Coordinates of C-alpha atoms in Angstrom, one line a residue:
X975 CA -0.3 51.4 -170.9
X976 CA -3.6 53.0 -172.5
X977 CA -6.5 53.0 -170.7
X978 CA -9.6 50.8 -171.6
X979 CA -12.0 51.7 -174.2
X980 CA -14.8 52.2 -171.5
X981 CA -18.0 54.6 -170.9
X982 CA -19.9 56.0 -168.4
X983 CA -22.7 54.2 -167.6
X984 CA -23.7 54.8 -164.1
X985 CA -23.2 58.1 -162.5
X986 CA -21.9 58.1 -158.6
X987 CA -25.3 58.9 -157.4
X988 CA -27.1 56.8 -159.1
X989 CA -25.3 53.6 -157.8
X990 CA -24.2 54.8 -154.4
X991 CA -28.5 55.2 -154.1
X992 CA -28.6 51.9 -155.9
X993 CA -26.4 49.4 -153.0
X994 CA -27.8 52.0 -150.2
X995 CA -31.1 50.8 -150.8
X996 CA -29.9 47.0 -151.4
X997 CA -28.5 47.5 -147.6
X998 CA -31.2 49.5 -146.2
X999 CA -34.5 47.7 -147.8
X1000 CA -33.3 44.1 -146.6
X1001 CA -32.6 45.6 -143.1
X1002 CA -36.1 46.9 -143.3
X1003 CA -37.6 43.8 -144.6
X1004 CA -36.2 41.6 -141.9
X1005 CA -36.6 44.0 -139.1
X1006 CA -40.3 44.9 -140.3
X1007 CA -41.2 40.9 -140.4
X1008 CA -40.1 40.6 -137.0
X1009 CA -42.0 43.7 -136.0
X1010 CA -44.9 42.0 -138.2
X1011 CA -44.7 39.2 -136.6
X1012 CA -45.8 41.1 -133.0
X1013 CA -48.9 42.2 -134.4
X1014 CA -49.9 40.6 -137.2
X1015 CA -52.4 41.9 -139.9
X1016 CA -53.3 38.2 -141.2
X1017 CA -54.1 35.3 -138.5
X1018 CA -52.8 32.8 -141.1
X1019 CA -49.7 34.5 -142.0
X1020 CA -46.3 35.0 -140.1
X1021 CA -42.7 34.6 -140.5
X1022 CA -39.9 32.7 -139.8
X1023 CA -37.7 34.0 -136.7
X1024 CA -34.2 32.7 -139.0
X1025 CA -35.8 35.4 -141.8
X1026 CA -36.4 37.9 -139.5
X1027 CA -34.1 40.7 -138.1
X1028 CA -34.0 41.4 -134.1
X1029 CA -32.2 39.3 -132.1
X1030 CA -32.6 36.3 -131.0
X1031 CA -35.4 35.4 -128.7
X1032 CA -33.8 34.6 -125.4
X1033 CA -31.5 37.5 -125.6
X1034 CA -33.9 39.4 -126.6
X1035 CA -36.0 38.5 -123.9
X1036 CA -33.5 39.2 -121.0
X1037 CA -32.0 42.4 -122.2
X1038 CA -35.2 44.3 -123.7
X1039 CA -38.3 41.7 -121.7
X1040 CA -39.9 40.9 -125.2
X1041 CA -39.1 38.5 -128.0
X1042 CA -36.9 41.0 -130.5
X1043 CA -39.3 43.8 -131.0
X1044 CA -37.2 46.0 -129.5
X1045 CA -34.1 45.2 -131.2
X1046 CA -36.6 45.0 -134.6
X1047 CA -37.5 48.5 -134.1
X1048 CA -33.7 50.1 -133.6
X1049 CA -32.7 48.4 -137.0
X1050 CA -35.9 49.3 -138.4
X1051 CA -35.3 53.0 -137.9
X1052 CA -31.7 53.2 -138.7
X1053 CA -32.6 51.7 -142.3
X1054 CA -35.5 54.2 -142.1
X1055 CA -33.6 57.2 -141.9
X1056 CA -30.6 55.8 -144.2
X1057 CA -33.3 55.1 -147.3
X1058 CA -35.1 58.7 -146.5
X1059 CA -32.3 60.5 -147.1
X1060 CA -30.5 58.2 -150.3
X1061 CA -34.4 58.4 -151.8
X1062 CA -34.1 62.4 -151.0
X1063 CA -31.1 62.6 -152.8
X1064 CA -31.7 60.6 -155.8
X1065 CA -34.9 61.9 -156.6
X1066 CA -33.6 65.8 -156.7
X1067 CA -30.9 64.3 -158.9
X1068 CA -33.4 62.4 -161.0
X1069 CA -35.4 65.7 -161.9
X1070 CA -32.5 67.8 -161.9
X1071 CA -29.7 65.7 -163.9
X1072 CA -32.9 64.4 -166.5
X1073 CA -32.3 60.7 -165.4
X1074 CA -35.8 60.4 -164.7
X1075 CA -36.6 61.7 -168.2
X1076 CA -34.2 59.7 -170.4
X1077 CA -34.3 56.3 -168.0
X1078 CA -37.8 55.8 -167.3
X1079 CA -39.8 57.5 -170.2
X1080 CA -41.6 56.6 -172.2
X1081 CA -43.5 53.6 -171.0
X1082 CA -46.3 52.7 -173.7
X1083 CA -48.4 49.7 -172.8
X1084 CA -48.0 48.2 -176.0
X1085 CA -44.1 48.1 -175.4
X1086 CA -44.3 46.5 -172.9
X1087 CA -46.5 43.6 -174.1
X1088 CA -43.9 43.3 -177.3
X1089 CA -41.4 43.5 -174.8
X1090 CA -42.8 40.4 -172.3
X1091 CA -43.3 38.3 -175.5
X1092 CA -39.9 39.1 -177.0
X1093 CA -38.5 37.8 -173.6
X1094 CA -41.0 34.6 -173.8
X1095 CA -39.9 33.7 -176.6
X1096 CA -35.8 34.4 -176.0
X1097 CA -35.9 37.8 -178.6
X1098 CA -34.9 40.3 -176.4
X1099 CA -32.1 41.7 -176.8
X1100 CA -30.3 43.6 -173.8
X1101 CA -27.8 46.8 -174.7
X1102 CA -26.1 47.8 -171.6
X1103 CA -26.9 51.4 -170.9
X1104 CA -30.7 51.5 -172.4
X1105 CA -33.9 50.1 -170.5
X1106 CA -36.5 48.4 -172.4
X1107 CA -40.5 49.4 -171.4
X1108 CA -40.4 46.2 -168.7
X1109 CA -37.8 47.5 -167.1
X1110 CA -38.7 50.9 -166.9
X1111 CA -42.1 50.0 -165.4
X1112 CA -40.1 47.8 -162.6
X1113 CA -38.4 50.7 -161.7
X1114 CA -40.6 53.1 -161.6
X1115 CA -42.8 50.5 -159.6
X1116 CA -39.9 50.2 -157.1
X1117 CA -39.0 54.1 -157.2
X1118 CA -42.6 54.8 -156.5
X1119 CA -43.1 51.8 -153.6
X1120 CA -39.9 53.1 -151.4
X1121 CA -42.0 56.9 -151.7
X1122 CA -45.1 54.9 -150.7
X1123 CA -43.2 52.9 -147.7
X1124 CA -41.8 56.1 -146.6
X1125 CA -44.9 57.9 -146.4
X1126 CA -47.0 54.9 -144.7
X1127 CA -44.0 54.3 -142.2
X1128 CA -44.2 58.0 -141.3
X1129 CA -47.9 57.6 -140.3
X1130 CA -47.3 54.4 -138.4
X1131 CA -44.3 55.7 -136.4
X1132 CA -46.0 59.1 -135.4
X1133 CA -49.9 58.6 -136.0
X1134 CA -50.9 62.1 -134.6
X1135 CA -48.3 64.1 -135.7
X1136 CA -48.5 63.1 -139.4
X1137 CA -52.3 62.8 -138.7
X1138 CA -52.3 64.7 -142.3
X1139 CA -50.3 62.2 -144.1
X1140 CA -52.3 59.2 -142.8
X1141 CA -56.0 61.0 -144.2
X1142 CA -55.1 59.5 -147.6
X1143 CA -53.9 56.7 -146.2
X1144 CA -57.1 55.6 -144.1
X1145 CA -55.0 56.8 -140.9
X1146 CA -53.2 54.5 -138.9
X1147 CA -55.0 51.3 -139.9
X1148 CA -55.0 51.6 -143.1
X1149 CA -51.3 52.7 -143.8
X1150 CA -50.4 49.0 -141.9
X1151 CA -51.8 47.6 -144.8
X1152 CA -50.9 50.0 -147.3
X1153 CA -47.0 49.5 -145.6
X1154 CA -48.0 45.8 -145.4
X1155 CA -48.7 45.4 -149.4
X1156 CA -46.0 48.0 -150.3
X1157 CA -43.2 45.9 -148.5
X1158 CA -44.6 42.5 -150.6
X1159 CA -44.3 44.6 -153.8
X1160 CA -40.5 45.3 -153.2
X1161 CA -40.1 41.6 -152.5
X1162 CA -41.3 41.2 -155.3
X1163 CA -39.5 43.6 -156.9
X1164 CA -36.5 42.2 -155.6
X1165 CA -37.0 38.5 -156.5
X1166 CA -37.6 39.8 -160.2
X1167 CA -34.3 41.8 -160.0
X1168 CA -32.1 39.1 -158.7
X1169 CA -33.9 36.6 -161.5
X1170 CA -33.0 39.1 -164.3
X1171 CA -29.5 39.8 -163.3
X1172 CA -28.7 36.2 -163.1
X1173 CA -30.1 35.9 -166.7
X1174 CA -27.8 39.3 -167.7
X1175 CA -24.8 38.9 -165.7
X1176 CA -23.2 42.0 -167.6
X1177 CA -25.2 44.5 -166.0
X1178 CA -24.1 44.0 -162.3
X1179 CA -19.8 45.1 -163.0
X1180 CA -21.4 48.8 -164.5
X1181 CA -23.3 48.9 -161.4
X1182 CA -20.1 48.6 -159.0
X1183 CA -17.4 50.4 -161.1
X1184 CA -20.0 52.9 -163.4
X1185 CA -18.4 51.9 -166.8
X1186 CA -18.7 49.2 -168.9
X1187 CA -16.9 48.4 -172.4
X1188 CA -17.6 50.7 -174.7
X1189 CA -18.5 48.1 -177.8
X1190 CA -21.0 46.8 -175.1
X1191 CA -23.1 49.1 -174.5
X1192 CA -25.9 50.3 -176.6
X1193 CA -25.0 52.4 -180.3
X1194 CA -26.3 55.5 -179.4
X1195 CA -24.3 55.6 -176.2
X1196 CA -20.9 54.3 -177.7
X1197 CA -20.0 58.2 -178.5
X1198 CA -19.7 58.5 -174.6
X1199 CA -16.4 59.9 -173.2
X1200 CA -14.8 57.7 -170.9

């Protein structure tokens, strides 16, 4: 039996980053509300304990003697360490293999305004494999916010140490709100994702197996070897 006609669309790093993120950015979310929610920057603004990741509150309270922060803070660092390193690794791969430089550039502002009224009005077409200027933008916006988070989070975890890494930042206070703004961008980012993967349902098989057919994905990429 012959194999499928398929290509190479996703290398192993490049999706092995992708879920390890997925895992380790909602662990920080939910963790980081509940940790929020201890200290909060806004008076008028805190979140749900169901959305929040910790334990619940009278466990909490008899193991640890507070309401989850604790708990918050162990899955809060485990994620922390887990999207260091995957970020680490993809971004040496990213200069190094060229996907920076054939995936996200270039990004010309007048792309992307043809490109967000092509999609308002139902023209944009969608080849697997290629990125249009939107998309390129979202990504870099997302590579770029996990960077940012990282660096913030280092300043909040050890102020005085990385008193160097916080100057830029406006030192410990204002890295809470540069980590507090960076974290609603990836939401964000996420909810934006999720939307445009339900409308293109192709593109989430490449991302688990790496290939995809090869009369689906974009012309220039059908010369691919499987």
């Amino acid at each position: 039996m012959s194999a499928p006609d398929t290509v190479v669309l996703h290398s192993r790093v490049v999706r092995y980053a992708h879920w390890t993120w997925a895992i380790g950015v909602i662990i920080l979310i939910g963790s980081g509300w509940r940790i929020y929610n201890q200290e909060p920057l806004f008076e008028f603004l805190s979140f749900p304990v169901w959305l929040t990741l910790g334990g619940d509150y009278a466990g909490a309270e008899r193991v640890h003697n507070d309401f989850g922060l604790a708990g918050a803070l162990l899955w809060h660092f485990a994620a922390m360490w887990l999207l260091f390193f995957s970020v680490a690794v993809y971004t040496v791969y990213g200069f190094v293999s060229g996907h920076f430089r054939k995936k996200f550039t270039p990004i010309w502002p007048h792309q992307v305004l043809a490109d967000i009224k092509d999609f308002l009005s139902g023209k944009l077409s969608h080849d697997l494999g290629t990125r249009n200027a939107v998309q390129k933008l979202l990504y870099t916006f997302a590579v770029l916010s996990m960077i940012l988070m990282l660096w913030s989070g280092l300043v909040l975890w050890k102020p005085v140490q990385f008193e160097e890494l916080g100057f830029l930042l406006g030192e410990y206070e204002g890295a809470r709100y540069v980590h507090f703004f960076g974290m609603a961008g990836i939401v964000g980012f996420i909810i934006v994702h999720l939307g445009l993967t339900l409308l293109v349902p192709k593109v989430l098989p490449p991302m688990i197996t790496g290939r995809a057919p090869r009369s689906a994905v974009a012309p220039e990429l059908q010369g691919e070897h499987p």
